XYZ file of C-alpha atoms in Angstrom:
427
model
C -47.039 125.963 18.272
C -46.503 129.051 20.439
C -43.341 127.574 21.932
C -41.879 126.922 18.494
C -42.824 130.417 17.320
C -41.158 131.901 20.407
C -37.947 129.973 19.737
C -38.095 131.017 16.085
C -38.358 134.645 17.173
C -35.459 134.263 19.611
C -33.300 132.695 16.893
C -34.131 135.534 14.495
C -33.410 138.233 17.067
C -30.116 136.699 18.219
C -28.907 136.221 14.647
C -29.928 139.726 13.601
C -28.193 141.337 16.595
C -24.990 139.274 16.378
C -24.457 139.599 12.602
C -22.690 142.997 12.937
C -20.330 141.308 15.423
C -19.692 138.508 12.916
C -18.948 141.119 10.256
C -16.448 142.780 12.596
C -14.764 139.430 13.267
C -14.617 138.741 9.520
C -12.871 142.055 8.915
C -10.417 141.467 11.769
C -9.578 137.937 10.611
C -9.543 138.761 6.867
C -12.447 136.408 6.118
C -13.327 138.440 3.045
C -14.911 137.369 -0.227
C -12.642 138.539 -3.040
C -14.126 139.498 -6.402
C -13.579 136.728 -8.947
C -14.441 136.425 -12.619
C -17.535 134.282 -11.918
C -18.872 136.426 -9.056
C -21.695 138.960 -9.308
C -20.650 141.163 -6.388
C -18.360 144.108 -7.158
C -16.734 144.838 -3.817
C -14.841 142.610 -1.352
C -17.412 141.547 1.244
C -17.068 140.035 4.747
C -18.261 136.448 4.684
C -18.516 135.106 8.215
C -22.277 135.308 8.664
C -22.218 131.651 9.665
C -20.799 132.685 13.047
C -23.915 134.724 13.844
C -26.079 131.882 12.541
C -24.347 129.413 14.863
C -24.967 131.695 17.853
C -28.559 132.019 16.661
C -28.892 128.239 16.898
C -27.130 127.689 20.214
C -29.042 130.308 22.240
C -32.623 129.134 21.470
C -31.638 125.457 21.804
C -30.247 126.206 25.264
C -33.489 128.020 26.073
C -35.539 125.111 24.727
C -33.678 122.657 26.952
C -35.151 124.457 29.978
C -38.764 124.433 28.728
C -41.158 121.834 30.226
C -42.970 121.562 26.890
C -39.810 120.210 25.228
C -38.701 118.067 28.147
C -39.071 114.901 26.087
C -36.795 116.251 23.349
C -34.012 116.647 25.902
C -34.628 113.352 27.671
C -31.788 110.899 28.164
C -32.746 109.155 24.901
C -33.094 112.175 22.604
C -30.771 114.745 24.164
C -27.650 113.341 22.443
C -29.366 113.824 19.085
C -30.197 117.464 19.818
C -26.691 118.278 20.992
C -25.279 116.161 18.168
C -26.886 118.481 15.610
C -25.627 121.553 17.478
C -22.144 120.037 17.742
C -22.111 119.158 14.058
C -23.164 122.727 13.254
C -20.250 124.052 15.334
C -17.798 121.776 13.492
C -18.907 122.872 10.002
C -18.975 126.512 11.132
C -15.327 126.223 12.182
C -14.550 124.429 8.915
C -16.278 127.143 6.907
C -14.454 129.857 8.835
C -11.137 128.209 7.939
C -12.181 127.924 4.302
C -13.367 131.530 4.153
C -10.007 132.663 5.513
C -7.492 130.242 3.929
C -9.412 128.831 0.946
C -9.073 125.120 1.788
C -8.785 122.527 -0.972
C -11.857 120.413 -1.670
C -10.427 117.238 -0.120
C -9.846 118.989 3.214
C -13.358 120.453 3.130
C -14.886 117.079 2.329
C -12.965 115.467 5.202
C -14.288 118.139 7.575
C -17.847 117.605 6.337
C -17.550 113.850 6.874
C -16.213 114.521 10.380
C -19.221 116.699 11.253
C -21.679 114.216 9.751
C -19.970 111.328 11.540
C -20.164 113.184 14.852
C -23.915 113.624 14.390
C -24.345 109.970 13.484
C -22.433 108.821 16.545
C -24.787 110.913 18.688
C -27.769 108.963 17.374
C -28.777 111.078 14.362
C -28.815 108.100 11.989
C -30.918 106.694 9.199
C -31.905 103.312 10.586
C -35.398 102.738 9.246
C -36.272 103.621 5.682
C -40.076 103.489 5.845
C -40.489 101.932 2.413
C -42.400 98.694 2.922
C -40.832 98.446 6.379
C -37.234 98.270 5.140
C -34.685 98.533 7.962
C -30.948 99.081 7.571
C -29.644 96.140 9.566
C -25.930 96.945 9.263
C -24.668 99.645 11.614
C -21.845 100.363 9.192
C -24.252 100.836 6.297
C -26.438 103.072 8.474
C -23.423 105.242 9.249
C -22.373 105.465 5.586
C -25.871 106.351 4.348
C -26.316 108.950 7.090
C -23.001 110.641 6.364
C -23.748 110.624 2.633
C -27.159 112.280 3.084
C -25.744 114.994 5.362
C -22.775 115.756 3.088
C -25.045 116.001 0.032
C -27.390 118.407 1.834
C -24.507 120.618 2.971
C -23.014 120.840 -0.503
C -26.394 121.407 -2.156
C -26.965 124.552 -0.100
C -23.336 125.519 -0.595
C -23.644 125.322 -4.385
C -26.732 127.537 -4.569
C -25.274 130.247 -2.317
C -24.322 132.573 -5.174
C -26.630 135.605 -4.949
C -27.311 137.943 -2.044
C -29.986 136.438 0.181
C -30.578 133.395 -2.038
C -29.535 130.520 0.237
C -30.962 132.085 3.409
C -34.294 132.828 1.738
C -34.617 129.421 0.088
C -33.918 127.601 3.357
C -36.251 129.922 5.304
C -39.122 129.259 2.886
C -38.465 125.558 2.527
C -37.804 125.198 6.246
C -41.182 126.773 7.010
C -42.923 124.196 4.820
C -40.890 121.411 6.421
C -41.728 122.727 9.913
C -45.468 122.696 9.154
C -45.046 119.183 7.784
C -43.278 117.790 10.864
C -45.628 119.624 13.229
C -48.663 118.158 11.432
C -47.197 114.662 11.574
C -46.427 115.058 15.284
C -50.021 116.097 15.944
C -51.285 112.937 14.284
C -48.703 110.507 15.654
C -48.683 111.741 19.286
C -51.849 113.810 19.914
C -50.995 114.211 23.591
C -47.469 115.558 23.028
C -46.453 117.941 20.230
C -42.784 118.076 21.233
C -40.508 117.127 18.341
C -36.768 117.478 17.825
C -37.288 117.955 14.080
C -39.833 120.737 14.611
C -37.542 122.404 17.161
C -34.498 122.432 14.880
C -36.522 123.585 11.881
C -38.143 126.428 13.826
C -34.718 127.577 15.012
C -33.223 127.262 11.524
C -36.015 129.311 9.944
C -35.547 131.991 12.602
C -31.802 132.085 11.968
C -32.292 132.556 8.226
C -34.934 135.257 8.724
C -32.693 137.117 11.174
C -29.749 136.989 8.778
C -31.633 138.093 5.644
C -31.841 141.849 6.425
C -28.029 141.939 6.420
C -27.667 139.647 3.410
C -30.340 140.728 0.917
C -29.014 142.691 -2.045
C -26.895 144.736 -1.630
C -25.404 142.428 1.015
C -23.296 143.825 3.863
C -22.095 140.321 4.756
C -22.165 136.850 3.202
C -22.949 133.693 5.173
C -19.916 132.028 3.595
C -19.240 128.317 3.768
C -19.655 128.554 7.546
C -23.314 129.466 7.073
C -24.301 127.491 3.983
C -22.912 124.208 5.304
C -24.435 124.891 8.722
C -28.026 125.303 7.498
C -27.617 122.368 5.124
C -26.497 120.183 8.021
C -29.383 121.274 10.263
C -31.881 120.591 7.468
C -30.466 117.099 6.974
C -30.428 116.452 10.722
C -34.093 117.408 11.034
C -35.012 115.107 8.137
C -33.106 112.192 9.618
C -34.606 112.568 13.109
C -38.147 112.386 11.752
C -37.436 109.444 9.430
C -38.713 106.169 10.848
C -40.515 107.860 13.752
C -43.975 107.757 12.157
C -46.031 104.838 13.516
C -47.659 102.680 10.800
C -51.383 103.128 10.312
C -51.736 106.816 11.172
C -52.352 107.590 7.498
C -53.843 105.603 4.675
C -54.188 105.835 0.916
C -52.413 108.600 -0.965
C -51.578 110.399 2.273
C -49.291 107.522 3.236
C -46.665 108.787 0.786
C -45.497 111.825 2.796
C -46.022 109.954 6.056
C -43.795 107.026 5.176
C -41.173 108.820 3.113
C -40.267 111.827 5.279
C -37.203 112.479 3.151
C -39.542 113.519 0.328
C -39.985 116.999 1.732
C -36.303 117.777 2.354
C -35.707 116.823 -1.274
C -38.503 119.188 -2.319
C -37.150 121.930 -0.057
C -33.669 121.509 -1.524
C -34.947 120.894 -5.056
C -33.219 123.950 -6.528
C -29.890 123.399 -4.703
C -29.898 119.681 -5.554
C -30.798 120.383 -9.187
C -28.103 123.056 -9.411
C -25.501 120.750 -7.883
C -26.451 117.825 -10.096
C -26.337 119.890 -13.279
C -23.002 121.420 -12.261
C -21.400 118.018 -11.637
C -22.694 116.598 -14.945
C -21.677 119.729 -16.855
C -18.146 119.760 -15.468
C -17.528 116.038 -15.845
C -18.790 116.172 -19.446
C -16.270 118.941 -20.113
C -13.488 116.838 -18.606
C -13.180 119.077 -15.552
C -13.298 118.448 -11.825
C -16.825 118.493 -10.284
C -15.506 121.285 -8.046
C -14.219 123.434 -10.934
C -15.788 126.930 -10.855
C -17.985 128.308 -13.628
C -20.754 130.829 -14.310
C -23.449 128.342 -15.316
C -25.315 127.949 -12.011
C -29.077 128.522 -11.949
C -28.647 131.977 -10.453
C -26.174 132.926 -13.196
C -28.703 131.776 -15.795
C -31.394 133.938 -14.184
C -29.153 136.992 -14.550
C -28.401 136.021 -18.148
C -32.154 135.959 -18.851
C -32.237 139.654 -18.032
C -33.443 139.617 -14.436
C -31.989 141.993 -11.882
C -30.127 140.557 -8.898
C -33.066 141.089 -6.549
C -35.693 139.871 -8.992
C -33.727 136.691 -9.748
C -33.546 135.902 -6.035
C -37.265 136.504 -5.442
C -38.257 134.334 -8.418
C -36.076 131.509 -7.107
C -37.863 131.977 -3.771
C -41.147 131.424 -5.630
C -39.904 128.178 -7.194
C -38.779 126.932 -3.780
C -42.193 127.715 -2.283
C -43.952 125.857 -5.115
C -41.928 122.674 -4.587
C -41.803 122.760 -0.782
C -45.395 123.688 0.038
C -46.746 121.314 -2.614
C -44.970 118.429 -0.901
C -46.099 119.597 2.547
C -49.699 119.907 1.332
C -49.823 116.162 0.678
C -50.145 115.656 4.439
C -53.479 117.490 4.566
C -55.026 117.225 1.087
C -55.556 114.581 -1.578
C -52.863 114.375 -4.232
C -55.328 115.309 -7.021
C -56.058 118.681 -5.421
C -52.374 119.268 -4.694
C -51.475 118.440 -8.305
C -54.007 120.918 -9.708
C -52.809 123.795 -7.550
C -49.157 122.897 -8.085
C -49.712 123.054 -11.848
C -51.288 126.500 -11.519
C -48.390 127.846 -9.469
C -45.788 126.261 -11.765
C -47.353 128.104 -14.709
C -47.286 131.385 -12.763
C -43.657 130.792 -11.781
C -42.758 130.095 -15.424
C -44.431 133.344 -16.489
C -42.426 135.236 -13.867
C -39.219 133.529 -14.962
C -39.543 133.698 -18.748
C -42.191 136.375 -19.281
C -41.913 140.093 -20.021
C -41.037 140.853 -16.390
C -37.408 140.218 -17.378
C -37.196 143.381 -19.460
C -40.076 145.637 -18.443
C -40.957 147.643 -15.378
C -38.870 148.350 -12.316
C -40.009 145.512 -10.091
C -37.120 144.862 -7.696
C -34.590 146.630 -9.921
C -31.093 146.754 -8.479
C -30.520 150.409 -9.306
C -33.130 151.408 -6.719
C -30.843 150.120 -3.962
C -27.749 151.581 -5.611
C -29.292 155.036 -6.033
C -30.311 155.069 -2.376
C -26.692 154.607 -1.349
C -27.139 151.165 0.218
C -24.114 149.575 -1.474
C -21.871 148.216 1.307
C -18.349 149.547 1.415
C -15.206 147.754 2.554
C -12.011 149.820 2.875
C -9.258 148.659 0.507
C -5.581 149.598 0.517
C -2.499 148.418 -1.380
C -0.428 145.798 0.428
C -0.996 142.041 0.686
C -2.636 139.613 -1.740
C -6.141 138.447 -0.828
C -7.921 135.336 -2.025
C -11.212 133.761 -1.122
C -13.536 130.956 -2.129
C -17.263 130.585 -2.278
C -19.000 127.315 -1.598
C -17.766 124.408 -3.671
C -16.356 126.811 -6.267
C -13.355 127.943 -4.261
C -9.957 129.148 -5.069
C -9.266 131.963 -7.572
C -7.618 135.243 -6.614
C -8.726 138.137 -8.784
C -8.243 141.872 -8.856
C -10.510 143.719 -6.452
C -12.457 146.764 -7.522
C -13.341 149.807 -5.494
C -16.812 150.167 -3.971
C -19.328 151.520 -6.439
C -22.805 152.955 -6.111
C -23.896 152.126 -9.654
C -26.132 149.137 -10.512
C -24.544 145.733 -10.668
C -24.387 144.308 -14.202
C -25.897 140.931 -14.935
C -22.517 139.581 -16.002
C -18.949 140.689 -15.365
C -16.058 140.501 -17.839
C -13.167 138.284 -16.866
C -11.013 139.919 -14.232
C -7.394 140.788 -14.887
C -4.335 139.303 -13.202
C -4.138 139.252 -9.400
C -2.944 142.363 -7.625
C -1.707 142.822 -4.096
C -4.182 144.405 -1.728
C -4.986 144.514 1.965
C -8.502 144.737 3.369
C -8.557 146.547 6.645
């Protein structure tokens, strides 16, 4: 455990220290998030945090490769998987950087995501055994297709939910912590003499990266992770889930505890419950309206939280709570009987509902946004007249809208539709 905690700390420190560099690169390369009608931020914001997150992954993984404790993870058999995840992360980071700068169309982005997922699969990160009654995917082609599909869904799920300052990073940090404890517990029971695990390593690093990025990204954000970051952490989460799938020897757990042991994908689904739910509802909503699944709107879960009356910060924290309820409830099945887990999950669901729909929406000053605004923490990006700027966010890319000057007043819960595009340069 101490080794994983050390690597988590290294990942957090590297990401925290390199984020200002990523912000500088974003400004120099015009990777800026424009203000669009559906957005909740009021000033153009650099959005290349994924670059710092990638560095935060590479450095601790390189360090881990030199540690005797993790020697088995970087053996001839498993090393391609570890570097496959890192390589896939680099590919989606480059793809996200291009999208943040040039606003790629959805087909190009999807092709890039499939390329990254395919690279990981070719390095051995594949779903081969689905531990449901011993089912094995016998076709290598089917294994490749299923693997790519799972990775692409995970990337886009995180991408969809990345709509409020600190939301995606916090959700993945909380869910990743639960997933890390889950994989570490399973490793203890499956191989008592060796706690080294590729899944635990990647999850520890991913949690550290998200924690290191949050101080720069929590409202009011000085930088966004952009597609480069959201796709990156989604890919790492999927890679960790895939590497642990099928690696649990039969018989180590019995009864109700066999569920989390033999369906390791249960926890990633619980961790990404909010992103997956948001993505699913968005696709259904848009198709029902006769629109493209990638068409932008202001009906995401985080938009609905603001519409309920919550401040930006409070909405994010409450969504953190929901993530913790789902993720830690699933992880708890490894250690406790399902009856006990169900009772406590019900209690926490009720508390989360009270926080979401109760009087906290309109009373008190708990995590009010104006506290940050009054303290002068609103990030500022210089703006001058000159060249048109456009940007996209996640799967909802592609509308150029008039920018507004930096403000120190509280952000409203909803913005009126922006006027026609104007020409501006961000220096």
